[in-house]
PDB file of C-alpha atoms and ligand atoms in Angstrom:
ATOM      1  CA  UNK A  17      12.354 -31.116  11.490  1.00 96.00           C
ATOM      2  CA  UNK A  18       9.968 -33.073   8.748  1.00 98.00           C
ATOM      3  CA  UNK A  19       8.664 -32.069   5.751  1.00 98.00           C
ATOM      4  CA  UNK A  20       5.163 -33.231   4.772  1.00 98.00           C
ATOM      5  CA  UNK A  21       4.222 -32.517   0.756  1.00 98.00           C
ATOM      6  CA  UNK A  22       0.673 -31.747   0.780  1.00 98.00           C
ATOM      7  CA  UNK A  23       0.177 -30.888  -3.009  1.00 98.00           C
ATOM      8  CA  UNK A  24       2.220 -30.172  -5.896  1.00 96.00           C
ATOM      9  CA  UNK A  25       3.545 -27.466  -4.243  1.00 98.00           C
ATOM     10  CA  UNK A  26       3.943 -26.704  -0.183  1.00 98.00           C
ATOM     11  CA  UNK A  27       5.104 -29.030   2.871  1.00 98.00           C
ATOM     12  CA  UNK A  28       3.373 -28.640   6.292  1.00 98.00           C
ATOM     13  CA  UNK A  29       6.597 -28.673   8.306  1.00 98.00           C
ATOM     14  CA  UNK A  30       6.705 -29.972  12.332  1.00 98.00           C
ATOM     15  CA  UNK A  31       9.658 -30.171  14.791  1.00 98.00           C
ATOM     16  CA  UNK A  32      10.597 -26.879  15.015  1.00 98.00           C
ATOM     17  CA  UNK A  33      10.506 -23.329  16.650  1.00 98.00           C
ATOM     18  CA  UNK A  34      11.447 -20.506  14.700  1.00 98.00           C
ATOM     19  CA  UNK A  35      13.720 -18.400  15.766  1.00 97.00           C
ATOM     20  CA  UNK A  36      16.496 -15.479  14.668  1.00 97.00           C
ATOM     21  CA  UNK A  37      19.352 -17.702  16.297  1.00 97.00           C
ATOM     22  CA  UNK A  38      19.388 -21.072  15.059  1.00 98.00           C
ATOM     23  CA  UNK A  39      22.094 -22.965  14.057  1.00 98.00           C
ATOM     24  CA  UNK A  40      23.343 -22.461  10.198  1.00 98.00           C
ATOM     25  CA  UNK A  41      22.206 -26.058   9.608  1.00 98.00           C
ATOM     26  CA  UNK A  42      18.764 -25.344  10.548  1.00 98.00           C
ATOM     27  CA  UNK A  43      18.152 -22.211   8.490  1.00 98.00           C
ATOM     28  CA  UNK A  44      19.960 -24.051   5.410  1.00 98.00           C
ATOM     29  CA  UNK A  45      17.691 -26.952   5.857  1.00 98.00           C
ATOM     30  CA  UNK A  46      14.513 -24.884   5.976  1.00 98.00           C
ATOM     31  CA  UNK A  47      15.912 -23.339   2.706  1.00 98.00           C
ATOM     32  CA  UNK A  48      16.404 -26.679   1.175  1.00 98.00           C
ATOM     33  CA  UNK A  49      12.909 -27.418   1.650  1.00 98.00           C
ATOM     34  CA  UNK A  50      11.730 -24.006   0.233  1.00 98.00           C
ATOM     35  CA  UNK A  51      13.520 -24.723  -2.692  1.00 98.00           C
ATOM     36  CA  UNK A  52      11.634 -27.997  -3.290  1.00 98.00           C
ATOM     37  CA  UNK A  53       8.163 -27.428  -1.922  1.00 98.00           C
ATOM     38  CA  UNK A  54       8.226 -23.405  -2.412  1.00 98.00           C
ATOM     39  CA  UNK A  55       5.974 -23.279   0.343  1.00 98.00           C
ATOM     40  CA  UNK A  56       6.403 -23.994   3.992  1.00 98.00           C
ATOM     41  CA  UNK A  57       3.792 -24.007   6.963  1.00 98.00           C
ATOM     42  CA  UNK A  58       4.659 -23.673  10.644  1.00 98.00           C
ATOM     43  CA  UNK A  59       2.060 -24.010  12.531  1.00 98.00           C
ATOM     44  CA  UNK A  60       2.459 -22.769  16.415  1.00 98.00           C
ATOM     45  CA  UNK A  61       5.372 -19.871  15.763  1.00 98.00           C
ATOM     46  CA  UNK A  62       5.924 -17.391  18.382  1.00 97.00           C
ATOM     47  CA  UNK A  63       7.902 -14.287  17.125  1.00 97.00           C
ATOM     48  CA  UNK A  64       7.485 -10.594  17.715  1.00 96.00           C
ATOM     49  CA  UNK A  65       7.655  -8.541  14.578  1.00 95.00           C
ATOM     50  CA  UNK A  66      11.402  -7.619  15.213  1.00 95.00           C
ATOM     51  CA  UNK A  67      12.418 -11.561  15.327  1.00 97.00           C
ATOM     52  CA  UNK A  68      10.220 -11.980  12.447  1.00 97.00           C
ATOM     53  CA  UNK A  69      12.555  -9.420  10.162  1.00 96.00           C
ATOM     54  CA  UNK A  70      15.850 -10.732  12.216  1.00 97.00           C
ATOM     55  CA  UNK A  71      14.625 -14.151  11.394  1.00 98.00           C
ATOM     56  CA  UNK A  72      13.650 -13.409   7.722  1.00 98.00           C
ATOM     57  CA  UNK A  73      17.739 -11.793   7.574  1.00 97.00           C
ATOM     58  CA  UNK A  74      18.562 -15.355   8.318  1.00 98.00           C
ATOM     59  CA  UNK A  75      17.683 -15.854   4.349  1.00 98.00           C
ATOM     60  CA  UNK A  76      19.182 -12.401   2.674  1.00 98.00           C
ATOM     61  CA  UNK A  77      18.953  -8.778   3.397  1.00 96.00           C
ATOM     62  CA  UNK A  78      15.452  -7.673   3.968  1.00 95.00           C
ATOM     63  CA  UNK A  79      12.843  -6.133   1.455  1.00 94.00           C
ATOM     64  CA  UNK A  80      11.467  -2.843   2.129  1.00 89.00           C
ATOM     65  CA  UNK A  81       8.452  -2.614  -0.026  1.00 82.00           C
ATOM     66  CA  UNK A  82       8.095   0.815  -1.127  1.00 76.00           C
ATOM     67  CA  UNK A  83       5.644   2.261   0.995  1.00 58.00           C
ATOM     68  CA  UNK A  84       3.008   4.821   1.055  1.00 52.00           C
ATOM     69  CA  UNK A  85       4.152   8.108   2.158  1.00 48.00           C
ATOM     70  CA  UNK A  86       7.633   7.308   1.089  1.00 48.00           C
ATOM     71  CA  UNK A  87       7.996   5.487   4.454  1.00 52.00           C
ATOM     72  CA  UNK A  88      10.210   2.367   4.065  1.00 55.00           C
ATOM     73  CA  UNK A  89       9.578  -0.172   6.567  1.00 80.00           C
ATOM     74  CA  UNK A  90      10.928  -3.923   6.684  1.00 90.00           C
ATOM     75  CA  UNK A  91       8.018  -5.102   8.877  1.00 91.00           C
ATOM     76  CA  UNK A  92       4.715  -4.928   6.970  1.00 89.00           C
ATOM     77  CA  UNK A  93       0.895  -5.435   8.753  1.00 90.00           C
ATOM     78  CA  UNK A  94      -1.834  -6.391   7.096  1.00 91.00           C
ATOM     79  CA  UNK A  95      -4.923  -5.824   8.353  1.00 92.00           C
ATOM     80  CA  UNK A  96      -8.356  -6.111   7.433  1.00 94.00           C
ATOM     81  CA  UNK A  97     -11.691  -5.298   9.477  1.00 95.00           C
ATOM     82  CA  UNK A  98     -14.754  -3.937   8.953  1.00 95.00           C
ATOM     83  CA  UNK A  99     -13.928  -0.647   7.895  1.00 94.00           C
ATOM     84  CA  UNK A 100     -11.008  -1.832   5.799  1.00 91.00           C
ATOM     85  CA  UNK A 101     -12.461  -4.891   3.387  1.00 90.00           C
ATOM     86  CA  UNK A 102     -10.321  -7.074   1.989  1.00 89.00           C
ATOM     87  CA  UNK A 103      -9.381  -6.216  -1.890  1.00 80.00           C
ATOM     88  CA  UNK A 104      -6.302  -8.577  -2.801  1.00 74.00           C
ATOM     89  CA  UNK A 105      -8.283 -11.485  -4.251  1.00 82.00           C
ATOM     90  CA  UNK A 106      -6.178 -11.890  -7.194  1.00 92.00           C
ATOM     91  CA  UNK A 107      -3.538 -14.532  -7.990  1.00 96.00           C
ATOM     92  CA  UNK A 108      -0.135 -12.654  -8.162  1.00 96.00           C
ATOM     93  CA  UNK A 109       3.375 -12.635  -7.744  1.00 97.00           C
ATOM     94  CA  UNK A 110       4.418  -9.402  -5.445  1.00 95.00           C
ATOM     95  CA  UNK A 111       6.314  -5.823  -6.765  1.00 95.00           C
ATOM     96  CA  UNK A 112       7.025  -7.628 -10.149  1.00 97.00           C
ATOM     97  CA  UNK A 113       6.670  -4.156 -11.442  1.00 95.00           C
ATOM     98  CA  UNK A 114      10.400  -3.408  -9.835  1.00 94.00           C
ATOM     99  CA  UNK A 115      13.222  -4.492 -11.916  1.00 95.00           C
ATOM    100  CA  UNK A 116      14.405  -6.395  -8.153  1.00 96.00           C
ATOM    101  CA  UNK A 117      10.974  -8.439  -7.161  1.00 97.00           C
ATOM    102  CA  UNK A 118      11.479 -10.019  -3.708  1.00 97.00           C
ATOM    103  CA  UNK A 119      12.380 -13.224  -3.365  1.00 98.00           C
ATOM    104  CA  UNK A 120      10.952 -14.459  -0.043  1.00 98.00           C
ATOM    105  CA  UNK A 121       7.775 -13.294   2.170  1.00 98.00           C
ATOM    106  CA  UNK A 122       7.368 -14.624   5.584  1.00 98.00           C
ATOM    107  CA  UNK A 123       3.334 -13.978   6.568  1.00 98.00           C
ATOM    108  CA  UNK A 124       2.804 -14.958  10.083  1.00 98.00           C
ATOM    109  CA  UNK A 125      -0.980 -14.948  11.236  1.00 98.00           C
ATOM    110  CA  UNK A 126      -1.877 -12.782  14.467  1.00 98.00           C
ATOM    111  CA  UNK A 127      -5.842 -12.643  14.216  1.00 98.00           C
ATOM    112  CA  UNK A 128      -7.037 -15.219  12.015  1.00 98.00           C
ATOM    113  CA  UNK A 129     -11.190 -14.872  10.999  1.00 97.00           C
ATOM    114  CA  UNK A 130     -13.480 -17.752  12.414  1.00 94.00           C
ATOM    115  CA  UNK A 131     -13.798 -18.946   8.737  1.00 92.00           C
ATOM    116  CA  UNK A 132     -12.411 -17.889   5.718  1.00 95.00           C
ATOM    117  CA  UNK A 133      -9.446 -15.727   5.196  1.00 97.00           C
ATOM    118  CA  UNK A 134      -7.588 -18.562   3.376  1.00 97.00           C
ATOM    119  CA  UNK A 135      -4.472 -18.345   1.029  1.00 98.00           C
ATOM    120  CA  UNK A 136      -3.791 -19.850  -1.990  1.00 98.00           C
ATOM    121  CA  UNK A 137      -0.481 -20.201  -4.033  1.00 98.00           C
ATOM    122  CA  UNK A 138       0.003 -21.479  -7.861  1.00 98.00           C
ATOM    123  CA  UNK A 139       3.062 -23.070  -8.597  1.00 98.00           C
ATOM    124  CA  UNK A 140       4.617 -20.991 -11.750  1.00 98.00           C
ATOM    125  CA  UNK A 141       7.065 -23.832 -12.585  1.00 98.00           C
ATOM    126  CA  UNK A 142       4.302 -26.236 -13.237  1.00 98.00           C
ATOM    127  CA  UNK A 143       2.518 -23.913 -15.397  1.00 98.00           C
ATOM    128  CA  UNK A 144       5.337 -23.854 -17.663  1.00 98.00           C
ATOM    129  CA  UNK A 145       6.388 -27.104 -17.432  1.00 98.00           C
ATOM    130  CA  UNK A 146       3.477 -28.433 -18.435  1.00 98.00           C
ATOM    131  CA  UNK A 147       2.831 -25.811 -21.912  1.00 98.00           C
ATOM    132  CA  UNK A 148       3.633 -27.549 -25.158  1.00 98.00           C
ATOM    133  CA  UNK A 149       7.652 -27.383 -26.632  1.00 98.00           C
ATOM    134  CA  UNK A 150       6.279 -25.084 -29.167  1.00 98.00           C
ATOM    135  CA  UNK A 151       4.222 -22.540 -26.713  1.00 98.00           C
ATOM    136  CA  UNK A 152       7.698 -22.899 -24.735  1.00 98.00           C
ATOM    137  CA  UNK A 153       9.644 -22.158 -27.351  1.00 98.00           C
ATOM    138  CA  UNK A 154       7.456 -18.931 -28.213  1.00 98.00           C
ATOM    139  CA  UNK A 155       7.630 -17.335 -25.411  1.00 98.00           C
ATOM    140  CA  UNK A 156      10.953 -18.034 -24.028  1.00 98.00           C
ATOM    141  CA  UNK A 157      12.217 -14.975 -26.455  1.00 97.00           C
ATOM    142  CA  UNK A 158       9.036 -13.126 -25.190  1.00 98.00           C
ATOM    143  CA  UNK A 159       9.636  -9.768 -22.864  1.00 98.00           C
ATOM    144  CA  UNK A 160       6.811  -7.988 -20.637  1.00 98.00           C
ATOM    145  CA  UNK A 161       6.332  -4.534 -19.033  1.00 98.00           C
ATOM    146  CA  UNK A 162       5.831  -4.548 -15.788  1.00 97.00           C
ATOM    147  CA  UNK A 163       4.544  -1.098 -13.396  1.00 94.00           C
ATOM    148  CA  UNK A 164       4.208  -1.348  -9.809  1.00 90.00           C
ATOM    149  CA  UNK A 165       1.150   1.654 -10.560  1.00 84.00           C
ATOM    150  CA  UNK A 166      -1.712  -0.840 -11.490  1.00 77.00           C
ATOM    151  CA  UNK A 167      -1.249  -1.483  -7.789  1.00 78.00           C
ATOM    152  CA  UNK A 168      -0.979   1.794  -5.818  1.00 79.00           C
ATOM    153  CA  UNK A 169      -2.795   4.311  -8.121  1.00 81.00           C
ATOM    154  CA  UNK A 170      -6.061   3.505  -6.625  1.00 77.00           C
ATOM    155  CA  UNK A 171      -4.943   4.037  -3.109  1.00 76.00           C
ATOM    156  CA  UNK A 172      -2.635   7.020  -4.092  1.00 78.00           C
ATOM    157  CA  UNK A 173      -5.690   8.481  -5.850  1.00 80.00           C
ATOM    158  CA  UNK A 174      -7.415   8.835  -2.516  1.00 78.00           C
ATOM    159  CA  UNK A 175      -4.700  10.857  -1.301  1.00 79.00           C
ATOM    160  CA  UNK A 176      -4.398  14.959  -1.210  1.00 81.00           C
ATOM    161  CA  UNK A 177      -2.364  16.136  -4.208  1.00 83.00           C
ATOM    162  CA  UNK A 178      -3.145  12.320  -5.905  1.00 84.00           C
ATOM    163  CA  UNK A 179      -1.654  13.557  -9.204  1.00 87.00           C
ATOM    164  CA  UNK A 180       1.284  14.789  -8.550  1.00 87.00           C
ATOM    165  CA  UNK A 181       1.845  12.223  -6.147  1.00 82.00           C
ATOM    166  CA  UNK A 182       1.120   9.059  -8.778  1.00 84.00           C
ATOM    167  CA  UNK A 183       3.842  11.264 -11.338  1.00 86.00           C
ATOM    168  CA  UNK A 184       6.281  11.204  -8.500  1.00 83.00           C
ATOM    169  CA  UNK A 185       5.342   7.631  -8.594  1.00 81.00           C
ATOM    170  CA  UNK A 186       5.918   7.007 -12.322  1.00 84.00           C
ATOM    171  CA  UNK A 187       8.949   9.269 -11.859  1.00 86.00           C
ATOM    172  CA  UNK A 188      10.466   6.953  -8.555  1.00 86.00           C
ATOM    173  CA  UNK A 189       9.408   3.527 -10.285  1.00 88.00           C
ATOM    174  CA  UNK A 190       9.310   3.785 -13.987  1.00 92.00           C
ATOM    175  CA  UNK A 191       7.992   0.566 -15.705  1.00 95.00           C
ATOM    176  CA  UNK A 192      10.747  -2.444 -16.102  1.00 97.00           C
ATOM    177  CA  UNK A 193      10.697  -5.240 -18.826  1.00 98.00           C
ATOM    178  CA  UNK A 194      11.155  -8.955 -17.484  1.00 98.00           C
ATOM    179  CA  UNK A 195      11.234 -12.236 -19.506  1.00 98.00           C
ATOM    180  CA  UNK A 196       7.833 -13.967 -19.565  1.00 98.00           C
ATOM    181  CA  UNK A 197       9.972 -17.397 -18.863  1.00 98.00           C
ATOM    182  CA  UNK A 198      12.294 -16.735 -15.762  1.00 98.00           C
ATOM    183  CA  UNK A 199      15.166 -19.249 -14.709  1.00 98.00           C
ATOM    184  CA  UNK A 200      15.030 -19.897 -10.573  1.00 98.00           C
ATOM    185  CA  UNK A 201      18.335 -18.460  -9.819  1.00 98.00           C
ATOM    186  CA  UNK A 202      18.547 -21.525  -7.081  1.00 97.00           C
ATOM    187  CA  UNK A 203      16.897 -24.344  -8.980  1.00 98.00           C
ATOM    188  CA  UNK A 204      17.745 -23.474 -12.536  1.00 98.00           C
ATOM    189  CA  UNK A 205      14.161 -24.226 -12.854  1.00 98.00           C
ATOM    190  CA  UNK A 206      12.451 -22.156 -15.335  1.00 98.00           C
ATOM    191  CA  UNK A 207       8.911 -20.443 -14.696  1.00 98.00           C
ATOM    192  CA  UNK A 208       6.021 -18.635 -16.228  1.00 98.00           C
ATOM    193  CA  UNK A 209       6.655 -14.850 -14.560  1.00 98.00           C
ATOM    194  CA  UNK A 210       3.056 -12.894 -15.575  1.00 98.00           C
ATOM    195  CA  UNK A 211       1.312 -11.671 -13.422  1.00 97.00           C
ATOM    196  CA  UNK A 212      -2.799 -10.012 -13.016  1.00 95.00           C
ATOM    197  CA  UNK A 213      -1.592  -7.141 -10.135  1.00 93.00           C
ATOM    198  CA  UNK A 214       1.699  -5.363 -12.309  1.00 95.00           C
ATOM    199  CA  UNK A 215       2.442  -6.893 -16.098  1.00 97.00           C
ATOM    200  CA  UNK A 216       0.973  -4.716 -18.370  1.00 96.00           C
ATOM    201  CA  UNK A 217       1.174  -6.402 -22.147  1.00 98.00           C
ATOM    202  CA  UNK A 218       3.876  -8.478 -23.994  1.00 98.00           C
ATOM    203  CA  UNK A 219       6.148  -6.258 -25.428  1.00 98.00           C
ATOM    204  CA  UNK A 220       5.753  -6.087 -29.432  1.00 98.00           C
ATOM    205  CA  UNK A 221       2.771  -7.525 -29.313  1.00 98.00           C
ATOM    206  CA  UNK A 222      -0.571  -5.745 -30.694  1.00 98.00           C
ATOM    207  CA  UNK A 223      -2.933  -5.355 -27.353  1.00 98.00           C
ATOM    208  CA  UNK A 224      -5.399  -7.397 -28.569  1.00 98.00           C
ATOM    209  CA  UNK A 225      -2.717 -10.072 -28.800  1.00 98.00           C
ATOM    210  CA  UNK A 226      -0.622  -9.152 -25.686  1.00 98.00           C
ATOM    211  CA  UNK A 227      -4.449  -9.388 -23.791  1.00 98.00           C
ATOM    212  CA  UNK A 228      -5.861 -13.193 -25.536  1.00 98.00           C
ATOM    213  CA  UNK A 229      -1.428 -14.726 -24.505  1.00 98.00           C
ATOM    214  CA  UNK A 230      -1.600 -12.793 -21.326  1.00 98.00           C
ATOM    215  CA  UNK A 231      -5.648 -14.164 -20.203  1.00 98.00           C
ATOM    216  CA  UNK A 232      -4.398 -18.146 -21.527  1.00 98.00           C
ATOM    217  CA  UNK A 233      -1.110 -17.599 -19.073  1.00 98.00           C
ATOM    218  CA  UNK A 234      -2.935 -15.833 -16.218  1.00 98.00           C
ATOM    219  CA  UNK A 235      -5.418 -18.590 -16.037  1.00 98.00           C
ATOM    220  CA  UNK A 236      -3.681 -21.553 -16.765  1.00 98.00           C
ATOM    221  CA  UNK A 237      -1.183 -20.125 -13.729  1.00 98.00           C
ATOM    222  CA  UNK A 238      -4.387 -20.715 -11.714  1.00 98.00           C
ATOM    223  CA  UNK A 239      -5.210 -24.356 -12.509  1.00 98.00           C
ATOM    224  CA  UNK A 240      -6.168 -26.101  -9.486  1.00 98.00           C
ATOM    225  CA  UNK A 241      -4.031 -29.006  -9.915  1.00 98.00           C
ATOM    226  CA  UNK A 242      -1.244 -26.655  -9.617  1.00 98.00           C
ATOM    227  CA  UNK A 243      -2.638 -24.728  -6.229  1.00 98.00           C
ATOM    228  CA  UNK A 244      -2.340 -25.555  -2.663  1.00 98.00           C
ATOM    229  CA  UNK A 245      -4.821 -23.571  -0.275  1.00 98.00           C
ATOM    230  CA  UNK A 246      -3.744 -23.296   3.689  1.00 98.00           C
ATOM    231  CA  UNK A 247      -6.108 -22.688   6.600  1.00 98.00           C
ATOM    232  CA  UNK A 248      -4.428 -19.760   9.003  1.00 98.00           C
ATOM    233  CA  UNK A 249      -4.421 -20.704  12.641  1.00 98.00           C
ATOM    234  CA  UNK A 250      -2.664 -17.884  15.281  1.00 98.00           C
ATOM    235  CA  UNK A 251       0.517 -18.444  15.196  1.00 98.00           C
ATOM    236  CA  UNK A 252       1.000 -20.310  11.957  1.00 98.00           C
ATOM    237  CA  UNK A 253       3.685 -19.217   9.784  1.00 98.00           C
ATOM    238  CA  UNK A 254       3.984 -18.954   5.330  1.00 98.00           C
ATOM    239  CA  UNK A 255       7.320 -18.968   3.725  1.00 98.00           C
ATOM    240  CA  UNK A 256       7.338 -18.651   0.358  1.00 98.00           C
ATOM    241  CA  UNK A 257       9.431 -18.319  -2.700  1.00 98.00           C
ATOM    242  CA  UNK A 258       7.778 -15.101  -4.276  1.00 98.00           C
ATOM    243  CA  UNK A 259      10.162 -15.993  -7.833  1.00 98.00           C
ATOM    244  CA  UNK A 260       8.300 -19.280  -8.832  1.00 98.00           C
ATOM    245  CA  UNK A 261       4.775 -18.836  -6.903  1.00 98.00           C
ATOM    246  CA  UNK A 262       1.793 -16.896  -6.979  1.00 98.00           C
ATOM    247  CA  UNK A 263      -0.124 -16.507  -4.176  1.00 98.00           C
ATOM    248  CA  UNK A 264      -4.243 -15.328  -3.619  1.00 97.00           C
ATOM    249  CA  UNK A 265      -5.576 -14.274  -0.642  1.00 96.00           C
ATOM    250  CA  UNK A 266      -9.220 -14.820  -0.444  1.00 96.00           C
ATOM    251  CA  UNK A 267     -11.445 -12.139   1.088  1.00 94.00           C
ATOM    252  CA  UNK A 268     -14.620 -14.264   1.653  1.00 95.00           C
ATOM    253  CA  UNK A 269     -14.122 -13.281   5.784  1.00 96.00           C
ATOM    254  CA  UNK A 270     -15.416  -9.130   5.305  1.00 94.00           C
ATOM    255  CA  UNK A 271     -16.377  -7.685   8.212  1.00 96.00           C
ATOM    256  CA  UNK A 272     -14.319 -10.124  10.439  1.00 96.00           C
ATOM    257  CA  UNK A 273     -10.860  -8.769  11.411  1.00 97.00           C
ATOM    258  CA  UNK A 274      -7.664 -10.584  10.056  1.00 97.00           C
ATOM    259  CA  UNK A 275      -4.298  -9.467  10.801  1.00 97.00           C
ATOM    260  CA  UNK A 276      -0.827 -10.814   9.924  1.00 97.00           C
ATOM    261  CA  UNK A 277       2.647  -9.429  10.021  1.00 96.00           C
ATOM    262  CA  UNK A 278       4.970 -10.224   7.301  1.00 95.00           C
ATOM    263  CA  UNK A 279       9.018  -9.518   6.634  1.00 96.00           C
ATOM    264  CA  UNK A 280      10.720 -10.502   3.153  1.00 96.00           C
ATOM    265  CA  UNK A 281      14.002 -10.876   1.678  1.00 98.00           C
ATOM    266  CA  UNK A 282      15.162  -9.063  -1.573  1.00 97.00           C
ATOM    267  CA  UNK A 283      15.558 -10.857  -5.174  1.00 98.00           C
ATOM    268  CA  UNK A 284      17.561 -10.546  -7.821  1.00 97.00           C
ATOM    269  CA  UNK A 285      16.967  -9.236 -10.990  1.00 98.00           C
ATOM    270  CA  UNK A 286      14.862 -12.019 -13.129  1.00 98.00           C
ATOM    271  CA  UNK A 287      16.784 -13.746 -16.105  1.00 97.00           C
TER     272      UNK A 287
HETATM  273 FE1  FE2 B 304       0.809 -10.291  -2.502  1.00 96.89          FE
END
């Protein structure tokens, strides 16, 4: 198996079929190199959904995102067509509004658009890393509030019964706080954790400046020297470390179709 950085975060990696069963080695040295390069391509990956969660066990017990409906499912599609446009074109990090975010998604691509349909992912650690010691120092005693309703109230509100259904919501998943500096349990690595999708404001902050901290943070996240952007082929595989990335997926391919099947692996609770 190689490793091949391509930019301050993510390796293109060749020699090797993924698979539920490989050796122990194997799966700890793909984790080795997730640690450093955060991402990892495959390209060429043949799995069925079902070895695509067994596989994505290999790494921790699985993340059921908490569905619509109240269905909880380990293997997640997304899909995109003409009657469903794309609408996730915002650098995040995913379900930071639980007080457990994942830790790992594995996106494998089934249809992939003729152009477009790329993703992007920001590398939080560099985004702190590179802040002054003072800004550091400021907001390494800093707390946010996080809600995971930002992100399903406008689909919930489409629903029959929408507002008793977003209180059961609020009820189910009530907001959390988390450090705006998280430590990589793994690394010991510490990262900016804000995110656009699910942190509300800075806690004990006035809004106005929660909102001016919160904008700098969001897009400094986003600098370009700190991105890596991957071209989908069928068949090509994303792992990522969800604790010290954020990840955009651009919907510049509306009305083609896009599909991709994705399992994760539960976090810990960010310190
Ligand atoms: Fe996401």
């Amino acid at each position: 198996m190689e490793f091949e950085r391509v930019a301050k975060l993510g390796a293109e990696v060749s020699g090797i079929d993924l698979a539920p069963d490989l050796p122990q080695d194997v799966i700890d040295e793909i984790e080795q190199g997730l640690l450093e390069h955060r991402v990892l391509f495959f390209r060429n990956q043949d799995l069925n959904g079902e070895e695509l969660v067994d596989f994505s066990r290999r790494f921790g017990e699985s993340f059921v995102q908490p569905a619509l409906a109240h269905k909880y499912q380990e293997l997640l599609f997304l899909e995109n067509d003409k009657s469903k446009p794309p609408a996730l074109n915002t650098f995040h990090q995913d379900m930071t509004g639980l007080a457990q975010p994942p830790a790992l998604h594995m996106l494998h691509a089934l249809v992939v658009p003729d152009g477009g349909g790329d993703t992007m992912w920001a590398c939080n650690y560099s985004a702190y890393e590179t802040l002054s010691d003072e800004m550091k120092r400021i907001l390494g005693s800093l707390t946010c509030t996080h809600t995971i309703l930002g992100y399903y109230e406008p689909i919930v509100r489409n629903w029959e019964n929408s507002e008793e259904k977003i209180k059961e919501f609020e009820k189910i998943f009530p907001p959390v706080s988390h450090p705006v500096v998280r430590t990589h349990p793994r690394t010991g690595r510490k990262s900016l954790f804000v995110n656009r999708f699910f942190t509300n404001f800075i806690n004990g902050f006035t809004p106005q400046e929660s909102e001016n901290l919160l904008q700098f943070l969001y897009k400094h996240i986003e600098t370009p020297e700190f991105c890596v952007r991957l071209r989908w082929r069928p068949g090509t595989l994303a792992i990522w470390d969800n604790r010290c990335t954020s990840h955009y997926a651009l919907a510049d391919y509306w009305p083609q179709h896009r599909k991709m099947q994705r399992a994760s692996v539960s976090g810990d609770t960010p310190f």
